[in-house]
Coordinates of C-alpha atoms and ligand atoms in Angstrom, one line a residue:
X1 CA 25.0 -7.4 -34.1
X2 CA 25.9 -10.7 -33.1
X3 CA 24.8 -11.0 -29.1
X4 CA 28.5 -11.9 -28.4
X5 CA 29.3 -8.3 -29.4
X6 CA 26.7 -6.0 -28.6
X7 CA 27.5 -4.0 -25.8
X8 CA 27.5 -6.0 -22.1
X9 CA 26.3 -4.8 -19.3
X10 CA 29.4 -3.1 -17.3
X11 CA 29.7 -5.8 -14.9
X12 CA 28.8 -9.0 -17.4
X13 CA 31.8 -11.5 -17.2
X14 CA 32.4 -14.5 -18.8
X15 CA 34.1 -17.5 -17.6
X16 CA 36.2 -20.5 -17.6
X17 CA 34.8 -23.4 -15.1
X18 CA 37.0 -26.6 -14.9
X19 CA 35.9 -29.6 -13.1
X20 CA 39.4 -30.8 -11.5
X21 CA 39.3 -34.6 -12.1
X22 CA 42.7 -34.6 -13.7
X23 CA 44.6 -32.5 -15.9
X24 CA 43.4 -30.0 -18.4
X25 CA 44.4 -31.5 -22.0
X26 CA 44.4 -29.7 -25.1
X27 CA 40.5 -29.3 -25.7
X28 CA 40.2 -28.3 -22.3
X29 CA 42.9 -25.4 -22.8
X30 CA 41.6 -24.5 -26.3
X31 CA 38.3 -24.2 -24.6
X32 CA 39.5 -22.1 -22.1
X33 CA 41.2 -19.8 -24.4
X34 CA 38.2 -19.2 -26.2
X35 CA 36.5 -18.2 -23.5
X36 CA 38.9 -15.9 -21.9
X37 CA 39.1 -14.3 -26.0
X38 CA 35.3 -13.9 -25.9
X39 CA 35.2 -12.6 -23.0
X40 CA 38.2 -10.1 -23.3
X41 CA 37.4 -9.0 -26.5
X42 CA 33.7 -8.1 -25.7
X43 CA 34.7 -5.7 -22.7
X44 CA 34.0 -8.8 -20.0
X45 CA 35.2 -9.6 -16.8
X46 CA 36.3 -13.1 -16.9
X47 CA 35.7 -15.4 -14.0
X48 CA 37.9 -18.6 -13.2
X49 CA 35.8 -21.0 -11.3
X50 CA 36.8 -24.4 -10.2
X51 CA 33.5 -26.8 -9.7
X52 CA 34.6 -29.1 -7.0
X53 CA 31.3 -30.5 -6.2
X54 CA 32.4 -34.2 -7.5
X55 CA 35.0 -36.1 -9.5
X56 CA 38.0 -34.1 -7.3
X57 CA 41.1 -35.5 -7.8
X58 CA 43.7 -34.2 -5.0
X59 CA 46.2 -31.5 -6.6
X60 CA 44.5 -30.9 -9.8
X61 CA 42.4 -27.9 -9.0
X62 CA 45.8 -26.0 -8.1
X63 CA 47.3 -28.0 -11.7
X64 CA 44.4 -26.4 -13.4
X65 CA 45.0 -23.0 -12.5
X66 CA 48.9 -23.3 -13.2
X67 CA 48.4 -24.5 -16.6
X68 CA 46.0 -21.8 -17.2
X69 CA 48.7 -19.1 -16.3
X70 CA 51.4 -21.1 -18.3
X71 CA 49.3 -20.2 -21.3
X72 CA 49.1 -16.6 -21.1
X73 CA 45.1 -16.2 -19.4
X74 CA 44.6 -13.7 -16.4
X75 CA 41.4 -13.4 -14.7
X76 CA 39.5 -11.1 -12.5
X77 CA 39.1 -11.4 -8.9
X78 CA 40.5 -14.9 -7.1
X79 CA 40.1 -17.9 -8.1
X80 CA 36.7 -18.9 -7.1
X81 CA 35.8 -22.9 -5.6
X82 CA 32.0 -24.1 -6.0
X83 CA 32.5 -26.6 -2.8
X84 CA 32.7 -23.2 -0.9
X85 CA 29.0 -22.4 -1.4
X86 CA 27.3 -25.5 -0.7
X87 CA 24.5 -24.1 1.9
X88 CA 23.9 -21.2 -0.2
X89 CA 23.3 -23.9 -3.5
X90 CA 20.8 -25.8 -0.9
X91 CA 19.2 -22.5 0.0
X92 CA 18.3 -21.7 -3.7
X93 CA 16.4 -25.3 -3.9
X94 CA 14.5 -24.4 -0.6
X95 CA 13.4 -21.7 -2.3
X96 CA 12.6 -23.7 -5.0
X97 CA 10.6 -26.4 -2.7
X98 CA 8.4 -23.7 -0.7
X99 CA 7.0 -23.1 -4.4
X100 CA 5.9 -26.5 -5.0
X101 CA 9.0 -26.8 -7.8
X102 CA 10.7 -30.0 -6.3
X103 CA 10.1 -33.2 -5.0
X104 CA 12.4 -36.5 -3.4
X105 CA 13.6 -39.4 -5.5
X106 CA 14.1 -42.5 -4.4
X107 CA 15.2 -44.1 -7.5
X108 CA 18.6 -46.0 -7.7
X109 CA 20.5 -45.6 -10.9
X110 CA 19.7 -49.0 -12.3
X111 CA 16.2 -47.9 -11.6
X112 CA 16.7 -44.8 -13.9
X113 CA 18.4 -46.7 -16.3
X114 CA 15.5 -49.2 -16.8
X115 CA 12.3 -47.0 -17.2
X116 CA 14.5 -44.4 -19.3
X117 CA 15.2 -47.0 -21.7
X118 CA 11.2 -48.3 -21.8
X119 CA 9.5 -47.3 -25.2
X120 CA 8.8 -43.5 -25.6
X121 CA 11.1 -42.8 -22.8
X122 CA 13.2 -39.9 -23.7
X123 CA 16.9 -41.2 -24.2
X124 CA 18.7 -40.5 -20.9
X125 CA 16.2 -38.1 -19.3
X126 CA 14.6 -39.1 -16.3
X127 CA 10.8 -40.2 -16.4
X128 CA 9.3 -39.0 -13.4
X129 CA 8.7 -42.4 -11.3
X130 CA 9.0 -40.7 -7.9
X131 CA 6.8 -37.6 -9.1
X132 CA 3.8 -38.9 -7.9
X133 CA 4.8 -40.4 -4.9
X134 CA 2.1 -40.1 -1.7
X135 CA 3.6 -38.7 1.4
X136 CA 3.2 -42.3 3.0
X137 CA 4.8 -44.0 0.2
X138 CA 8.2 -41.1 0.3
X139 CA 8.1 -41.7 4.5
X140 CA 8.3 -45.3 3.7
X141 CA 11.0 -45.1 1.2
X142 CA 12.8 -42.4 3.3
X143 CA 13.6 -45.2 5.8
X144 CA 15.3 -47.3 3.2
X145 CA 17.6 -44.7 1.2
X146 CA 17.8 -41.2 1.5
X147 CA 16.4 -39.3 -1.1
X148 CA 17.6 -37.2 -4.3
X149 CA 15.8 -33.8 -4.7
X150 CA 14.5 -33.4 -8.2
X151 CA 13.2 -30.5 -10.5
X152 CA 9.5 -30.7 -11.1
X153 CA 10.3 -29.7 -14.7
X154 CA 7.1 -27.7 -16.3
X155 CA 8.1 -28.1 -19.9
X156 CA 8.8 -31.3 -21.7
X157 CA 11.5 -29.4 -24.0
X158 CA 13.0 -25.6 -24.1
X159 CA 15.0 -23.4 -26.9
X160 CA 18.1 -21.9 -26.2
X161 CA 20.2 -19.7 -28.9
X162 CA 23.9 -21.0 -29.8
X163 CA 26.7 -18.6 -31.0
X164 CA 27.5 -21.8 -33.2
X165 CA 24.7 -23.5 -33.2
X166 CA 22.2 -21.3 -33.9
X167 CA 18.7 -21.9 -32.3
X168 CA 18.9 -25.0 -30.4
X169 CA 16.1 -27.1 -28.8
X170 CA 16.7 -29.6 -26.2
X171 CA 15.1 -31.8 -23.4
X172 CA 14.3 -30.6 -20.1
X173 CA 13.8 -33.3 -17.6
X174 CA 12.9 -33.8 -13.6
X175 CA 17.0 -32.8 -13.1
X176 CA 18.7 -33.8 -9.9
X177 CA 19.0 -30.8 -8.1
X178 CA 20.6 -32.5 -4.9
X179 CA 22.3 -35.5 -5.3
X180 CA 21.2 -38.1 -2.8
X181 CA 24.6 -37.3 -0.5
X182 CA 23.0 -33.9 0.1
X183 CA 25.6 -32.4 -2.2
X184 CA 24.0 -29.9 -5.2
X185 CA 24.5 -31.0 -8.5
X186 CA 26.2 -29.8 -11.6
X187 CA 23.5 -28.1 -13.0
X188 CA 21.9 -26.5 -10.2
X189 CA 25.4 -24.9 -8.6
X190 CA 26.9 -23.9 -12.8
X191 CA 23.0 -21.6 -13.1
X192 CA 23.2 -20.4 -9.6
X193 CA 26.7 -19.3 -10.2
X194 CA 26.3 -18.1 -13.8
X195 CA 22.9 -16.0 -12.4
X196 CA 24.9 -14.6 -9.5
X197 CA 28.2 -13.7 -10.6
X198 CA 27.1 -11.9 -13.8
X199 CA 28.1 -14.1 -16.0
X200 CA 25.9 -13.3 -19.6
X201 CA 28.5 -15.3 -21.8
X202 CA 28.7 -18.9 -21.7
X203 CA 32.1 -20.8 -23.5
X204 CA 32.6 -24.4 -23.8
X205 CA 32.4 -27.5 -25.2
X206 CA 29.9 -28.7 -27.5
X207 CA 29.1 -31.7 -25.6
X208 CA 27.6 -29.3 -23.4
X209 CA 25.1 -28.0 -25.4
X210 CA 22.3 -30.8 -25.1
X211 CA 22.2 -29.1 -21.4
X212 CA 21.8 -25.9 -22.5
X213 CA 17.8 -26.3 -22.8
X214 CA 17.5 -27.6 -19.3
X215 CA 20.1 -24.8 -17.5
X216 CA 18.1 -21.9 -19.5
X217 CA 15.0 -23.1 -18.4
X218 CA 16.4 -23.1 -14.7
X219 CA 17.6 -20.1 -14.4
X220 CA 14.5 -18.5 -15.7
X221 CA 12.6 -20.2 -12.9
X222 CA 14.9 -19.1 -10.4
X223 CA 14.3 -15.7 -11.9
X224 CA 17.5 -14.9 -14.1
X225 CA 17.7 -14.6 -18.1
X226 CA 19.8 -17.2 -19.7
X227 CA 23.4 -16.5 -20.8
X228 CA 24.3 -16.2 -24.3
X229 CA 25.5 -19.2 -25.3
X230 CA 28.9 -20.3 -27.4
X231 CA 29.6 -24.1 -27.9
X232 CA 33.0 -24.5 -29.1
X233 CA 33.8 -27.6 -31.3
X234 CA 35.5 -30.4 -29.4
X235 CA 39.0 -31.6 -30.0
X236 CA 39.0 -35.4 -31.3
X237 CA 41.9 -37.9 -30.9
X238 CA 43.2 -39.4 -33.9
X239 CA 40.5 -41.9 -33.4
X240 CA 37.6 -39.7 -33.9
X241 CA 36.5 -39.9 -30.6
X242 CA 37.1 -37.3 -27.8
X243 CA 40.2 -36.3 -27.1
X244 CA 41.7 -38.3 -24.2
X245 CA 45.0 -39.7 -22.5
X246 CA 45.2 -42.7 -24.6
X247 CA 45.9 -40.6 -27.3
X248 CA 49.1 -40.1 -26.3
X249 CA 50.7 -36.9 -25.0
X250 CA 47.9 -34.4 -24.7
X251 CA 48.5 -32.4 -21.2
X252 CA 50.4 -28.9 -21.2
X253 CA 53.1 -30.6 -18.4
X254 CA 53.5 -34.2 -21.0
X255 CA 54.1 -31.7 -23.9
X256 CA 56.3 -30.0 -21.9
X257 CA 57.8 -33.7 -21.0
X258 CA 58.1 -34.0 -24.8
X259 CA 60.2 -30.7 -25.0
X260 CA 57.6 -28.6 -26.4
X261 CA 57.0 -25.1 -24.7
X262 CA 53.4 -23.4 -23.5
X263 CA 54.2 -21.2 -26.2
X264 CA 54.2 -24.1 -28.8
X265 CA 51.1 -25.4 -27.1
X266 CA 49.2 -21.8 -27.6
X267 CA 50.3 -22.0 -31.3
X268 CA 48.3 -25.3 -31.8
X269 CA 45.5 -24.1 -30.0
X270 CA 44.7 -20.8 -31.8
X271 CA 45.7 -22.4 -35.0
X272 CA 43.3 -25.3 -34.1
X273 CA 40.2 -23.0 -33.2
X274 CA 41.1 -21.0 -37.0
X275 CA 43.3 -17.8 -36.0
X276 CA 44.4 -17.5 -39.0
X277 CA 48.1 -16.1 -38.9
X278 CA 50.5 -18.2 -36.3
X279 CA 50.6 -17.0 -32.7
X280 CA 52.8 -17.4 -29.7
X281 CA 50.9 -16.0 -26.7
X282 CA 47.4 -15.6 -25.5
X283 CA 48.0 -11.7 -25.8
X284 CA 48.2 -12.4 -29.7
X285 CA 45.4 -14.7 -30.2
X286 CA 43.1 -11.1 -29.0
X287 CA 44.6 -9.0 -31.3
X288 CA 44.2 -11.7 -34.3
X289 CA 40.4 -12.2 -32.7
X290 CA 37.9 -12.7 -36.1
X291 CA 35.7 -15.6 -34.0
X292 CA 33.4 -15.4 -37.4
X293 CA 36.4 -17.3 -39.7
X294 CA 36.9 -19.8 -37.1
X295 CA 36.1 -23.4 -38.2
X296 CA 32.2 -25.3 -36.9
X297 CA 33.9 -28.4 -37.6
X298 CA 35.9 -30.5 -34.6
X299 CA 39.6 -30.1 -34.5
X300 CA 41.5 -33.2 -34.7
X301 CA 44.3 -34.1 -32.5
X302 CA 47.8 -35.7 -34.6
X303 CA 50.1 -37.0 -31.8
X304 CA 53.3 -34.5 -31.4
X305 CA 56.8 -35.7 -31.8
X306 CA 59.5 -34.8 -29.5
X307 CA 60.7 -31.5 -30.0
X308 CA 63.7 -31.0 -31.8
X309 CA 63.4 -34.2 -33.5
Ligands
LIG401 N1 32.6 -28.0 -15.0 C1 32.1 -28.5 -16.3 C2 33.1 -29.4 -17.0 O1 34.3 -29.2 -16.7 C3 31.8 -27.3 -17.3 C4 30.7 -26.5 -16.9 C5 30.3 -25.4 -17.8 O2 31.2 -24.9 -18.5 O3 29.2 -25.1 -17.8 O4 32.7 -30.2 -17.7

């Protein structure tokens, strides 16, 4: 049995967790209806969680939400905000510091940027510049910028298993843990949450799975197995490249503009991921649910015409 079927735990949940820098456009919806189908259909709770930590823009957490209901999901329990747990994100890295597992970063961004590209640097990854630091040299530097708290990563690389992708291997770097506003980052908070809210199923997009390796690897230091993991295809615009707001109408609300109801949007999205028989409503996509027929390949976005036309 596939780990996305065999029995969950009785409180395991999976979830849906939007950043709300703008509007949720079609990938972001098919995504979410994946999830809440994985979820539903393996006996899950699912979880709506908005990660406001960064990149807010005013209005669009509550947009978010609405758009989700348009399309037919439900969730358990309330909506949930990340920006409400802040001190309890910071207490986990404490925890983390008192057993040697962190340490400040002083390095700007063009800093990174520099010594990541350097030969044998690892593409993107950070390579450790402030790990080594003397606690004269980090007092010095505290007085001219205030630091970032990293990850003092023990592994170079880590393997995570993939729904889709099968057995994946990635990089695990020094991660920022706190960014240098004293706000947790991304990764930290979306483990910590995922560890504490039950959540053993993992839905989204594949450009998430390169960070697979290095959230596994953090959870199991703060003591928590990893999810299972499912990385969705993305959608891409006409283009080839992800889907995005030049490619023309590709919001549930400028569909809607366009005369096209959430109903018509649903039938795209279930069609795109591979349900095979045309469907009008989330509650239909479950009971057509045969994840194993569904497409590996992305889904390409055509630009819709007006309705009616
Ligand atoms: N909040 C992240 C995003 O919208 C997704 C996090 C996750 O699903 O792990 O890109």
């Amino acid at each position: 049995m596939s780990p996305t079927h065999s029995r969950p735990a009785h409180d395991a949940a999976g979830r849906f967790a939007p950043s709300p820098s703008g509007d949720l456009h079609l990938g972001n919806l098919r995504t979410a209806l994946a999830a809440w189908g994985f979820a539903r259909t393996t006996g899950r709770r699912f979880l709506l969680r908005v990660e406001d930590l960064d990149r807010v823009k005013p209005g669009a957490a509550e947009r978010n939400v609405a758009d989700l209901r348009a399309i037919g999901l439900d969730w358990d329990g309330p909506v949930d905000h990340q920006s409400r747990r802040i001190p309890h994100f910071l207490e986990r890295v404490q925890e983390l510091t008192a057993a040697g597992l962190t340490y400040e970063c002083f390095c700007t961004r063009r800093e990174i940027h520099a010594a990541a590209s350097a030969p044998h640097g690892i593409p993107g990854a950070y390579p450790g510049t402030c790990r080594h630091l003397t606690e004269e040299q980090r007092a010095r530097r505290r007085t001219e910028r205030p630091p970032a708290v990293r990850l003092r990563a023990g592994v170079r690389e880590f393997t995570v298993r993939d729904h889709f992708a099968g057995e994946f291997t990635g990089a695990v770097d020094d991660m920022v843990l706190v960014r240098n506003d004293g706000t947790p980052a991304y990764n930290l908070a979306v483990v910590v949450d995922d560890a504490e809210q039950g959540v053993d199923q993992v839905v989204r997009g594949d450009d998430l799975l390169p960070s697979a390796p290095r959230q596994a690897y953090l959870a199991q230091l703060l003591g928590h197995p990893a999810p299972s993991y499912l990385h969705v295809p993305l959608v891409l615009g006409p283009g080839g490249d992800r889907l995005a707001k030049r490619d023309g109408a590709v919001t549930l609300r400028e569909l809607q503009d366009l005369g096209h109801s959430p109903e018509d949007v649903v039938t795209w999205l279930a069609s795109s991921l591979g349900v095979a028989h045309p469907v009008r409503t989330a509650a239909e996509v479950l009971e057509r649910w045969d994840p194993g027929t569904w497409s590996r390949e992305p889904a390409v976005f055509e630009p819709w015409d007006a309705a009616g036309d």
